[in-house]
Amino acid sequence: MTEHHLSEDAELYPLGILDDDAARNVELHIALCSDCAQRVAQAQAVAASLAAALPRAMPSPALERRLRESVRPRQAAKLRASLLPFALAAAFALAFLGLGWQALVLRERLQSDDVALVTMVHSHFNHVSMAPQSANPVAAKILYARDGSWIYIIADKPGGALHAIARTASATTDLGALTSSGETATLLAHPRERIVTITLQRAGTNVASAKLTY
Amino acid sequence: MDELVEAFAERRPSGLEQAYALWSPLFLSVARHIISDRANAEDCVHDALLRVWRAPNRFSGSREMLKGYLVACVRNEALTTLRRESRHDARALKAARLDPVPAVDAPSVDPVETQRLQGALARLPEDQRIALMLAYYGNKTQVEIAKEVDAPLGTIKSRISMAMRKLHAELASPGGNRW
Ligand SMILES: [Zn+2]
């Protein structure tokens, strides 16, 4: 569109080696001239390739959190505000379901786990009592998201270390050990695939199991 | 239009979040090559991305172009920070500028792309390759490069420009699109 297109500055600009006046001139020009904007874009792609050879640095999780809060400030605030009501609602739901003994544990767990909170606030959950197995079974219940995105296992008086084994349509995975706290042991997981059955094991013996329906 | 580019152009939060998920190691690596302090480098990435995302923009290009644009913004932000701080501490600037080309044994941001890049760089005429390497990996200004290789400024400009165009022709060729 202009008589004089950009000089070599179009290729130098993405490297950040122009002085301020020259850089500003490039910016003004490409705002109006699509030919030169195309040249600059191509040079930027080359500069990104040059960056591929730099030593790799991994960002901290805090950076992602900051960015997310910067672009979703209202949602972050809304979510925090919804923390307490949800925890209370969960506690009531559990009491209603006859699960009073873990309500407190769940509430504490929720407050300490943002990820769980985010997913739980935005989804509905199901619950199931696990069927006792073996001579020395354990009483346990499972809360899980209807979309399969999280699962929360609560065992009463575990009587030793408990392990949760999950079976999906394609594989069997060890979800790890439940964490004991007082009279209960709990485990929160975010499975990649929808879990079909959960089995709890104590010292390699099955002590409870449940089928999950969605 | 590419879904990510569209989300970014419309300034939906998911646009920035997706771009971050795809390219954050690249962004931070670019910043840390210029600013060695991790926290300051992360500040640069944060500020640059947020500024771009908030400003009205008119992206209509490919995902690759968006990536190039964002990387350029992060690099600019880092260089600006470096130059601002260097007014207070000339030695820091000198140290950063003397920082050598990346050590060979450090893992690179993208090993596959690095391999393609090294082949393309090797095929450039030597004087063009040197000028470009000093500019990009040496973080030197055009004036400094001219002094270092003892050539007129105009010559340096055209060497770098030629090198960039040749690399574009090679790297953008079929098989070069990795998305
Ligand atoms: Zn033009």
PDB file of N, CA and C in Angstrom, chain A residues 55-63, chain B residues 20-30 32 38 42 107-109:
ATOM      1  N   PRO A  55      18.659 -23.671  25.487  1.00  0.00           N
ATOM      2  CA  PRO A  55      18.528 -24.655  26.563  1.00  0.00           C
ATOM      3  C   PRO A  55      17.118 -24.576  27.144  1.00  0.00           C
ATOM      4  N   ARG A  56      16.535 -25.736  27.367  1.00  0.00           N
ATOM      5  CA  ARG A  56      15.150 -25.775  27.811  1.00  0.00           C
ATOM      6  C   ARG A  56      15.009 -25.333  29.267  1.00  0.00           C
ATOM      7  N   ALA A  57      14.048 -24.457  29.514  1.00  0.00           N
ATOM      8  CA  ALA A  57      13.724 -24.036  30.882  1.00  0.00           C
ATOM      9  C   ALA A  57      12.249 -24.327  31.117  1.00  0.00           C
ATOM     10  N   MET A  58      11.931 -24.939  32.248  1.00  0.00           N
ATOM     11  CA  MET A  58      10.535 -25.273  32.526  1.00  0.00           C
ATOM     12  C   MET A  58       9.928 -24.257  33.491  1.00  0.00           C
ATOM     13  N   PRO A  59       8.780 -23.673  33.125  1.00  0.00           N
ATOM     14  CA  PRO A  59       8.136 -22.675  33.992  1.00  0.00           C
ATOM     15  C   PRO A  59       7.593 -23.322  35.272  1.00  0.00           C
ATOM     16  N   SER A  60       7.525 -22.544  36.327  1.00  0.00           N
ATOM     17  CA  SER A  60       6.965 -23.050  37.576  1.00  0.00           C
ATOM     18  C   SER A  60       5.440 -23.042  37.482  1.00  0.00           C
ATOM     19  N   PRO A  61       4.772 -23.899  38.256  1.00  0.00           N
ATOM     20  CA  PRO A  61       3.299 -23.911  38.242  1.00  0.00           C
ATOM     21  C   PRO A  61       2.724 -22.547  38.635  1.00  0.00           C
ATOM     22  N   ALA A  62       3.479 -21.788  39.429  1.00  0.00           N
ATOM     23  CA  ALA A  62       2.984 -20.480  39.881  1.00  0.00           C
ATOM     24  C   ALA A  62       2.741 -19.539  38.697  1.00  0.00           C
ATOM     25  N   LEU A  63       3.553 -19.672  37.662  1.00  0.00           N
ATOM     26  CA  LEU A  63       3.396 -18.775  36.506  1.00  0.00           C
ATOM     27  C   LEU A  63       2.062 -19.037  35.809  1.00  0.00           C
TER      28      LEU A  63
ATOM     29  N   TYR B  20      -0.380 -21.025  26.164  1.00  0.00           N
ATOM     30  CA  TYR B  20       0.560 -21.255  27.263  1.00  0.00           C
ATOM     31  C   TYR B  20       0.844 -22.746  27.409  1.00  0.00           C
ATOM     32  N   ALA B  21      -0.216 -23.546  27.344  1.00  0.00           N
ATOM     33  CA  ALA B  21      -0.037 -24.994  27.511  1.00  0.00           C
ATOM     34  C   ALA B  21       0.881 -25.561  26.428  1.00  0.00           C
ATOM     35  N   LEU B  22       0.762 -25.027  25.222  1.00  0.00           N
ATOM     36  CA  LEU B  22       1.569 -25.548  24.121  1.00  0.00           C
ATOM     37  C   LEU B  22       3.014 -25.076  24.174  1.00  0.00           C
ATOM     38  N   TRP B  23       3.200 -23.806  24.507  1.00  0.00           N
ATOM     39  CA  TRP B  23       4.517 -23.210  24.262  1.00  0.00           C
ATOM     40  C   TRP B  23       5.214 -22.626  25.486  1.00  0.00           C
ATOM     41  N   SER B  24       4.707 -22.873  26.695  1.00  0.00           N
ATOM     42  CA  SER B  24       5.324 -22.184  27.836  1.00  0.00           C
ATOM     43  C   SER B  24       6.811 -22.502  28.035  1.00  0.00           C
ATOM     44  N   PRO B  25       7.272 -23.756  27.810  1.00  0.00           N
ATOM     45  CA  PRO B  25       8.722 -23.959  27.966  1.00  0.00           C
ATOM     46  C   PRO B  25       9.521 -23.121  26.965  1.00  0.00           C
ATOM     47  N   LEU B  26       8.960 -22.983  25.761  1.00  0.00           N
ATOM     48  CA  LEU B  26       9.625 -22.160  24.745  1.00  0.00           C
ATOM     49  C   LEU B  26       9.708 -20.709  25.210  1.00  0.00           C
ATOM     50  N   PHE B  27       8.576 -20.185  25.710  1.00  0.00           N
ATOM     51  CA  PHE B  27       8.554 -18.789  26.162  1.00  0.00           C
ATOM     52  C   PHE B  27       9.584 -18.562  27.275  1.00  0.00           C
ATOM     53  N   LEU B  28       9.583 -19.453  28.249  1.00  0.00           N
ATOM     54  CA  LEU B  28      10.488 -19.233  29.382  1.00  0.00           C
ATOM     55  C   LEU B  28      11.950 -19.401  28.959  1.00  0.00           C
ATOM     56  N   SER B  29      12.198 -20.340  28.062  1.00  0.00           N
ATOM     57  CA  SER B  29      13.571 -20.542  27.597  1.00  0.00           C
ATOM     58  C   SER B  29      14.085 -19.290  26.895  1.00  0.00           C
ATOM     59  N   VAL B  30      13.215 -18.666  26.105  1.00  0.00           N
ATOM     60  CA  VAL B  30      13.590 -17.435  25.399  1.00  0.00           C
ATOM     61  C   VAL B  30      13.919 -16.334  26.418  1.00  0.00           C
ATOM     62  N   ARG B  32      14.769 -16.690  29.614  1.00  0.00           N
ATOM     63  CA  ARG B  32      15.921 -16.996  30.480  1.00  0.00           C
ATOM     64  C   ARG B  32      17.242 -16.914  29.739  1.00  0.00           C
ATOM     65  N   ARG B  38      15.439 -16.542  37.387  1.00  0.00           N
ATOM     66  CA  ARG B  38      14.207 -17.258  37.032  1.00  0.00           C
ATOM     67  C   ARG B  38      12.948 -16.424  37.271  1.00  0.00           C
ATOM     68  N   GLU B  42      10.274 -15.180  34.514  1.00  0.00           N
ATOM     69  CA  GLU B  42       8.851 -15.544  34.537  1.00  0.00           C
ATOM     70  C   GLU B  42       7.972 -14.295  34.504  1.00  0.00           C
ATOM     71  N   PRO B 107      19.864 -29.924  27.267  1.00  0.00           N
ATOM     72  CA  PRO B 107      18.760 -30.309  26.386  1.00  0.00           C
ATOM     73  C   PRO B 107      18.094 -29.066  25.811  1.00  0.00           C
ATOM     74  N   SER B 108      17.765 -29.120  24.525  1.00  0.00           N
ATOM     75  CA  SER B 108      17.179 -27.945  23.901  1.00  0.00           C
ATOM     76  C   SER B 108      15.660 -27.947  24.074  1.00  0.00           C
ATOM     77  N   VAL B 109      15.063 -26.790  23.797  1.00  0.00           N
ATOM     78  CA  VAL B 109      13.615 -26.650  23.939  1.00  0.00           C
ATOM     79  C   VAL B 109      12.886 -27.692  23.086  1.00  0.00           C
TER      80      VAL B 109
END
